[in-house]
Amino acid sequence: MKTIITLMTDFGSEDGYAGALKGRILSINPEARLHDIGHEIPPFNIAHGAYALRTYFFEYPEKTVHIAVVDPGVGSNRDGLVIRCDGRWFVGPDNGLADLILYDRTYEAFKIRTKAVSPHLVSQTFHGRDIFAPVAAALSLGQFHRDWFEPFTYKPRQARIDLGTGRIPLLCADHFGNLIFNLHHSELVGKKILKLSYKNFSTTLICPYFSAVEQGQPLFLWNSAGFLELAVNQGSAADYFNPVESEVLLSTECDEV
Amino acid sequence: MKTIITLMTDFGSEDGYAGALKGRILSINPEARLHDIGHEIPPFNIAHGAYALRTYFFEYPEKTVHIAVVDPGVGSNRDGLVIRCDGRWFVGPDNGLADLILYDRTYEAFKIRTKAVSPHLVSQTFHGRDIFAPVAAALSLGQFHRDWFEPFTYKPRQARIDLGTGRIPLLCADHFGNLIFNLHHSELVGKKILKLSYKNFSTTLICPYFSAVEQGQPLFLWNSAGFLELAVNQGSAADYFNPVESEVLLSTECDEV
Amino acid sequence: MKTIITLMTDFGSEDGYAGALKGRILSINPEARLHDIGHEIPPFNIAHGAYALRTYFFEYPEKTVHIAVVDPGVGSNRDGLVIRCDGRWFVGPDNGLADLILYDRTYEAFKIRTKAVSPHLVSQTFHGRDIFAPVAAALSLGQFHRDWFEPFTYKPRQARIDLGTGRIPLLCADHFGNLIFNLHHSELVGKKILKLSYKNFSTTLICPYFSAVEQGQPLFLWNSAGFLELAVNQGSAADYFNPVESEVLLSTECDEV
């Protein structure tokens, strides 16, 4: 079946590991249509991967199987995870990587029974190829093996806005040096933003686009994925604010600032 | 329709942005066959992207839709651009990125009417996904929506050889440190090269291949894309000539040098 | 024909060279299904590429055509090479890149007759596009042009274990800083490992997985591709042992150490 399968990993592009994962899938479902998202997620940076996943997950057609592997705990006790969300599948580690796709959606989550998928598994070091690849391949064939999966209640791990203090944690700096914070605009519906503060920069405004400020000046905006972003018009916020702080301070609906 | 669509961007490989663009295309034309060219064009480096585009544009079969996004002016007034050239399509920003495919070809150019493509566009920051993806997807389906496009006269932007002084501008240093200059061998037909000078290196020769000189020595050649290249046999010209100068000096058809 | 063709190169992701190679293939076999392995093999690092190739070569279905180009000698006298191994094809330079797929397999090797493939070849600098692409495309169409190929006896080039001294050469440091040595576990069948020594680290153990040692501690293991690997649990062996040495010392079957 010609199902679309996407792959995002921190495997890098100088080795054959992503290739091994793709080959394993194609040896099970030779007709699968594989699409690389990118294999340069900063190693072990789950928050970065979680944000990246959110930017493309829902763009793909229904039935797409999204494999995402950013997995500092491989070989430890962390579980493998399958989530069905909005008609699309997530396959990857249960470590918070899936958090940001689930904000505003209903979904079903399943632990992967590793021994059921791969009873004779020798290698402990390549779950991407040995567990996630056969799981994704089966899903792409329309096969949901009940004995491979155990329904459970997914627990998000990424820190979110602290409503008491207004502190919003940084998710990552992207390729362009934009700083992305873990606040989706849908979370502020009906609230008025009074002030945003990051290091020495304070503003009452969320701008509609980069060029709303002078070249080289910082601005906040809701980015193309709906998240709060601190950018610099035609520049890099990561450079501008170096060293980067891990939180932005938000004031809403208060009478006094 | 199973049309080939290629993608070249400066989005990097550590985020989900290229993936979002691909997902958007597949949600419109699920049968499109997407091919990544590369997403590590040096950020905002239009000359580099223009050269890269030239190296593969005509290699693909007719009807291929080539998306290219290197776009420092996103959100500003620069237009979106569609070009039909030699049976293939270019979709990207109108900023000079398309210059080098048009040297020796006939073509038709169209501005993209952004509002017609995406009437309810909110985000101002991701034209790749919100404008270029639907335009490319439509073209891949054989649909040319007249109201999306406005014919216009394309104006090249990349500096070219100054015939008076013989100065040829540098396009870029490639992955191997080869220095590529904006002169295609077809532009010198019927002319005799007397001398090429770059920093402290002068020669009367354009070599047929790298190993025509000793290992570690510099040479000029017409590279595999037909452009003037300054290379070092089994080395990097960018390192050899560091810091790099932005022009090479060419003497042709003169009686005296 | 919808044959799978994979591509691994040291062309990088900031140019259009890998794209040119893919376009050339698709202009010959428009239905080929191309899969990027990665284009960031460290430039000219054959040992690194040879290891990468081994990790995915056999994962792909039979009939897959694997193009691999890491080619410091392009333009010199080195030959182009085609190998048929376990129902899969290798296409690339004859410089040792194919060594590690052939350990424990039977295979047929052929030199490519460059002039037969491309009689009017002008450019001497892009064998990937001008020679390997048409050869791979033909193989993907089920065409084995006898006059393009000359059977010969393949000579491995990568240094292997010295059975006298027990010295095992380093192949590469991978993306995660794991150090991979040129010893496959199948080569030690029936032998007992007494000691492994690398710089100041000595052990009698090969661990089953990373977390068999404390976080931050080094360990040897047979990795997911079956090769001897020196890793650091949740860390980088390349950093831990910096500067890296090029050999590990192995004692087997001795009565005394």
PDB file of N, CA, C and O in Angstrom, chain A residues 150-190:
ATOM      1  N   GLU A 150      -0.554  -1.637  23.770  1.00  0.00           N
ATOM      2  CA  GLU A 150      -1.265  -1.604  25.031  1.00  0.00           C
ATOM      3  C   GLU A 150      -1.784  -0.185  25.239  1.00  0.00           C
ATOM      4  O   GLU A 150      -0.988   0.752  25.367  1.00  0.00           O
ATOM      5  N   PRO A 151      -3.112  -0.001  25.254  1.00  0.00           N
ATOM      6  CA  PRO A 151      -3.661   1.348  25.441  1.00  0.00           C
ATOM      7  C   PRO A 151      -3.203   1.911  26.777  1.00  0.00           C
ATOM      8  O   PRO A 151      -3.100   1.170  27.758  1.00  0.00           O
ATOM      9  N   PHE A 152      -2.885   3.170  26.823  1.00  0.00           N
ATOM     10  CA  PHE A 152      -2.515   3.790  28.097  1.00  0.00           C
ATOM     11  C   PHE A 152      -2.783   5.280  28.028  1.00  0.00           C
ATOM     12  O   PHE A 152      -3.160   5.815  26.976  1.00  0.00           O
ATOM     13  N   THR A 153      -2.627   5.938  29.136  1.00  0.00           N
ATOM     14  CA  THR A 153      -2.908   7.367  29.209  1.00  0.00           C
ATOM     15  C   THR A 153      -1.609   8.141  29.032  1.00  0.00           C
ATOM     16  O   THR A 153      -0.707   8.035  29.861  1.00  0.00           O
ATOM     17  N   TYR A 154      -1.543   8.866  27.949  1.00  0.00           N
ATOM     18  CA  TYR A 154      -0.320   9.593  27.631  1.00  0.00           C
ATOM     19  C   TYR A 154      -0.096  10.746  28.598  1.00  0.00           C
ATOM     20  O   TYR A 154      -1.024  11.492  28.904  1.00  0.00           O
ATOM     21  N   LYS A 155       1.136  10.872  29.065  1.00  0.00           N
ATOM     22  CA  LYS A 155       1.483  11.980  29.962  1.00  0.00           C
ATOM     23  C   LYS A 155       2.443  12.940  29.275  1.00  0.00           C
ATOM     24  O   LYS A 155       3.578  12.566  28.992  1.00  0.00           O
ATOM     25  N   PRO A 156       1.994  14.164  29.000  1.00  0.00           N
ATOM     26  CA  PRO A 156       2.915  15.147  28.402  1.00  0.00           C
ATOM     27  C   PRO A 156       4.080  15.433  29.347  1.00  0.00           C
ATOM     28  O   PRO A 156       3.940  15.348  30.562  1.00  0.00           O
ATOM     29  N   ARG A 157       5.242  15.770  28.787  1.00  0.00           N
ATOM     30  CA  ARG A 157       6.452  15.995  29.577  1.00  0.00           C
ATOM     31  C   ARG A 157       7.007  17.413  29.439  1.00  0.00           C
ATOM     32  O   ARG A 157       7.698  17.885  30.320  1.00  0.00           O
ATOM     33  N   GLN A 158       6.751  18.044  28.288  1.00  0.00           N
ATOM     34  CA  GLN A 158       7.332  19.367  28.070  1.00  0.00           C
ATOM     35  C   GLN A 158       6.719  20.384  29.022  1.00  0.00           C
ATOM     36  O   GLN A 158       5.503  20.454  29.166  1.00  0.00           O
ATOM     37  N   ALA A 159       7.564  21.182  29.641  1.00  0.00           N
ATOM     38  CA  ALA A 159       7.083  22.257  30.509  1.00  0.00           C
ATOM     39  C   ALA A 159       6.257  23.250  29.690  1.00  0.00           C
ATOM     40  O   ALA A 159       6.589  23.540  28.548  1.00  0.00           O
ATOM     41  N   ARG A 160       5.153  23.733  30.297  1.00  0.00           N
ATOM     42  CA  ARG A 160       4.314  24.704  29.593  1.00  0.00           C
ATOM     43  C   ARG A 160       4.224  25.995  30.397  1.00  0.00           C
ATOM     44  O   ARG A 160       4.913  26.161  31.403  1.00  0.00           O
ATOM     45  N   ILE A 161       3.380  26.891  29.943  1.00  0.00           N
ATOM     46  CA  ILE A 161       3.241  28.171  30.622  1.00  0.00           C
ATOM     47  C   ILE A 161       2.829  27.949  32.080  1.00  0.00           C
ATOM     48  O   ILE A 161       1.995  27.088  32.380  1.00  0.00           O
ATOM     49  N   ASP A 162       3.474  28.677  32.984  1.00  0.00           N
ATOM     50  CA  ASP A 162       3.081  28.693  34.384  1.00  0.00           C
ATOM     51  C   ASP A 162       2.094  29.842  34.545  1.00  0.00           C
ATOM     52  O   ASP A 162       2.466  31.021  34.486  1.00  0.00           O
ATOM     53  N   LEU A 163       0.814  29.512  34.728  1.00  0.00           N
ATOM     54  CA  LEU A 163      -0.222  30.548  34.701  1.00  0.00           C
ATOM     55  C   LEU A 163      -0.106  31.500  35.884  1.00  0.00           C
ATOM     56  O   LEU A 163      -0.532  32.657  35.811  1.00  0.00           O
ATOM     57  N   GLY A 164       0.493  31.022  36.962  1.00  0.00           N
ATOM     58  CA  GLY A 164       0.675  31.897  38.113  1.00  0.00           C
ATOM     59  C   GLY A 164       1.704  32.989  37.845  1.00  0.00           C
ATOM     60  O   GLY A 164       1.429  34.171  38.022  1.00  0.00           O
ATOM     61  N   THR A 165       2.865  32.598  37.349  1.00  0.00           N
ATOM     62  CA  THR A 165       3.953  33.556  37.168  1.00  0.00           C
ATOM     63  C   THR A 165       4.026  34.118  35.754  1.00  0.00           C
ATOM     64  O   THR A 165       4.703  35.109  35.510  1.00  0.00           O
ATOM     65  N   GLY A 166       3.320  33.474  34.797  1.00  0.00           N
ATOM     66  CA  GLY A 166       3.396  33.919  33.414  1.00  0.00           C
ATOM     67  C   GLY A 166       4.664  33.508  32.706  1.00  0.00           C
ATOM     68  O   GLY A 166       4.962  33.987  31.617  1.00  0.00           O
ATOM     69  N   ARG A 167       5.432  32.597  33.292  1.00  0.00           N
ATOM     70  CA  ARG A 167       6.673  32.162  32.663  1.00  0.00           C
ATOM     71  C   ARG A 167       6.390  31.124  31.576  1.00  0.00           C
ATOM     72  O   ARG A 167       5.727  30.128  31.830  1.00  0.00           O
ATOM     73  N   ILE A 168       6.905  31.378  30.379  1.00  0.00           N
ATOM     74  CA  ILE A 168       6.710  30.464  29.246  1.00  0.00           C
ATOM     75  C   ILE A 168       8.062  29.891  28.859  1.00  0.00           C
ATOM     76  O   ILE A 168       8.966  30.641  28.497  1.00  0.00           O
ATOM     77  N   PRO A 169       8.217  28.562  28.895  1.00  0.00           N
ATOM     78  CA  PRO A 169       9.532  27.991  28.598  1.00  0.00           C
ATOM     79  C   PRO A 169       9.885  28.038  27.113  1.00  0.00           C
ATOM     80  O   PRO A 169       9.016  27.919  26.249  1.00  0.00           O
ATOM     81  N   LEU A 170      11.163  28.216  26.865  1.00  0.00           N
ATOM     82  CA  LEU A 170      11.717  28.157  25.508  1.00  0.00           C
ATOM     83  C   LEU A 170      11.685  26.718  25.008  1.00  0.00           C
ATOM     84  O   LEU A 170      12.081  25.800  25.727  1.00  0.00           O
ATOM     85  N   LEU A 171      11.228  26.516  23.766  1.00  0.00           N
ATOM     86  CA  LEU A 171      11.313  25.190  23.151  1.00  0.00           C
ATOM     87  C   LEU A 171      12.656  25.012  22.446  1.00  0.00           C
ATOM     88  O   LEU A 171      13.363  24.043  22.649  1.00  0.00           O
ATOM     89  N   CYS A 172      12.998  25.986  21.606  1.00  0.00           N
ATOM     90  CA  CYS A 172      14.231  25.849  20.832  1.00  0.00           C
ATOM     91  C   CYS A 172      14.527  27.116  20.058  1.00  0.00           C
ATOM     92  O   CYS A 172      13.686  28.005  19.939  1.00  0.00           O
ATOM     93  N   ALA A 173      15.737  27.179  19.547  1.00  0.00           N
ATOM     94  CA  ALA A 173      16.096  28.165  18.526  1.00  0.00           C
ATOM     95  C   ALA A 173      16.099  27.424  17.207  1.00  0.00           C
ATOM     96  O   ALA A 173      16.740  26.377  17.087  1.00  0.00           O
ATOM     97  N   ASP A 174      15.380  27.938  16.212  1.00  0.00           N
ATOM     98  CA  ASP A 174      15.322  27.205  14.946  1.00  0.00           C
ATOM     99  C   ASP A 174      16.509  27.589  14.052  1.00  0.00           C
ATOM    100  O   ASP A 174      17.402  28.334  14.462  1.00  0.00           O
ATOM    101  N   HIS A 175      16.500  27.053  12.827  1.00  0.00           N
ATOM    102  CA  HIS A 175      17.617  27.227  11.885  1.00  0.00           C
ATOM    103  C   HIS A 175      17.942  28.693  11.626  1.00  0.00           C
ATOM    104  O   HIS A 175      19.075  29.045  11.322  1.00  0.00           O
ATOM    105  N   PHE A 176      16.929  29.560  11.738  1.00  0.00           N
ATOM    106  CA  PHE A 176      17.126  30.973  11.444  1.00  0.00           C
ATOM    107  C   PHE A 176      17.416  31.786  12.709  1.00  0.00           C
ATOM    108  O   PHE A 176      17.504  33.006  12.665  1.00  0.00           O
ATOM    109  N   GLY A 177      17.532  31.070  13.844  1.00  0.00           N
ATOM    110  CA  GLY A 177      17.788  31.764  15.093  1.00  0.00           C
ATOM    111  C   GLY A 177      16.534  32.340  15.729  1.00  0.00           C
ATOM    112  O   GLY A 177      16.625  33.101  16.690  1.00  0.00           O
ATOM    113  N   ASN A 178      15.369  31.988  15.223  1.00  0.00           N
ATOM    114  CA  ASN A 178      14.124  32.383  15.892  1.00  0.00           C
ATOM    115  C   ASN A 178      13.967  31.579  17.172  1.00  0.00           C
ATOM    116  O   ASN A 178      14.231  30.377  17.190  1.00  0.00           O
ATOM    117  N   LEU A 179      13.524  32.252  18.243  1.00  0.00           N
ATOM    118  CA  LEU A 179      13.314  31.557  19.512  1.00  0.00           C
ATOM    119  C   LEU A 179      11.835  31.212  19.640  1.00  0.00           C
ATOM    120  O   LEU A 179      10.975  32.090  19.560  1.00  0.00           O
ATOM    121  N   ILE A 180      11.555  29.914  19.825  1.00  0.00           N
ATOM    122  CA  ILE A 180      10.176  29.435  19.856  1.00  0.00           C
ATOM    123  C   ILE A 180       9.817  29.074  21.288  1.00  0.00           C
ATOM    124  O   ILE A 180      10.547  28.310  21.933  1.00  0.00           O
ATOM    125  N   PHE A 181       8.696  29.584  21.777  1.00  0.00           N
ATOM    126  CA  PHE A 181       8.261  29.325  23.143  1.00  0.00           C
ATOM    127  C   PHE A 181       7.025  28.437  23.155  1.00  0.00           C
ATOM    128  O   PHE A 181       6.227  28.445  22.209  1.00  0.00           O
ATOM    129  N   ASN A 182       6.891  27.691  24.252  1.00  0.00           N
ATOM    130  CA  ASN A 182       5.822  26.691  24.320  1.00  0.00           C
ATOM    131  C   ASN A 182       4.478  27.316  24.698  1.00  0.00           C
ATOM    132  O   ASN A 182       3.899  27.018  25.741  1.00  0.00           O
ATOM    133  N   LEU A 183       3.998  28.181  23.830  1.00  0.00           N
ATOM    134  CA  LEU A 183       2.654  28.761  23.981  1.00  0.00           C
ATOM    135  C   LEU A 183       2.011  28.850  22.606  1.00  0.00           C
ATOM    136  O   LEU A 183       2.547  29.514  21.704  1.00  0.00           O
ATOM    137  N   HIS A 184       0.892  28.149  22.443  1.00  0.00           N
ATOM    138  CA  HIS A 184       0.164  28.185  21.180  1.00  0.00           C
ATOM    139  C   HIS A 184      -0.926  29.247  21.286  1.00  0.00           C
ATOM    140  O   HIS A 184      -1.518  29.430  22.348  1.00  0.00           O
ATOM    141  N   HIS A 185      -1.150  29.961  20.180  1.00  0.00           N
ATOM    142  CA  HIS A 185      -2.079  31.100  20.280  1.00  0.00           C
ATOM    143  C   HIS A 185      -3.476  30.672  20.718  1.00  0.00           C
ATOM    144  O   HIS A 185      -4.206  31.448  21.335  1.00  0.00           O
ATOM    145  N   SER A 186      -3.796  29.391  20.469  1.00  0.00           N
ATOM    146  CA  SER A 186      -5.137  28.932  20.869  1.00  0.00           C
ATOM    147  C   SER A 186      -5.288  28.910  22.392  1.00  0.00           C
ATOM    148  O   SER A 186      -6.410  28.919  22.905  1.00  0.00           O
ATOM    149  N   GLU A 187      -4.176  28.915  23.105  1.00  0.00           N
ATOM    150  CA  GLU A 187      -4.234  28.878  24.567  1.00  0.00           C
ATOM    151  C   GLU A 187      -4.561  30.240  25.174  1.00  0.00           C
ATOM    152  O   GLU A 187      -4.851  30.332  26.364  1.00  0.00           O
ATOM    153  N   LEU A 188      -4.472  31.276  24.369  1.00  0.00           N
ATOM    154  CA  LEU A 188      -4.705  32.620  24.905  1.00  0.00           C
ATOM    155  C   LEU A 188      -6.026  33.218  24.429  1.00  0.00           C
ATOM    156  O   LEU A 188      -6.265  34.409  24.602  1.00  0.00           O
ATOM    157  N   VAL A 189      -6.863  32.397  23.821  1.00  0.00           N
ATOM    158  CA  VAL A 189      -8.127  32.917  23.298  1.00  0.00           C
ATOM    159  C   VAL A 189      -8.901  33.605  24.420  1.00  0.00           C
ATOM    160  O   VAL A 189      -9.074  33.055  25.508  1.00  0.00           O
ATOM    161  N   GLY A 190      -9.324  34.821  24.145  1.00  0.00           N
ATOM    162  CA  GLY A 190     -10.118  35.562  25.131  1.00  0.00           C
ATOM    163  C   GLY A 190      -9.280  36.308  26.150  1.00  0.00           C
ATOM    164  O   GLY A 190      -9.817  36.994  27.015  1.00  0.00           O
TER     165      GLY A 190
END
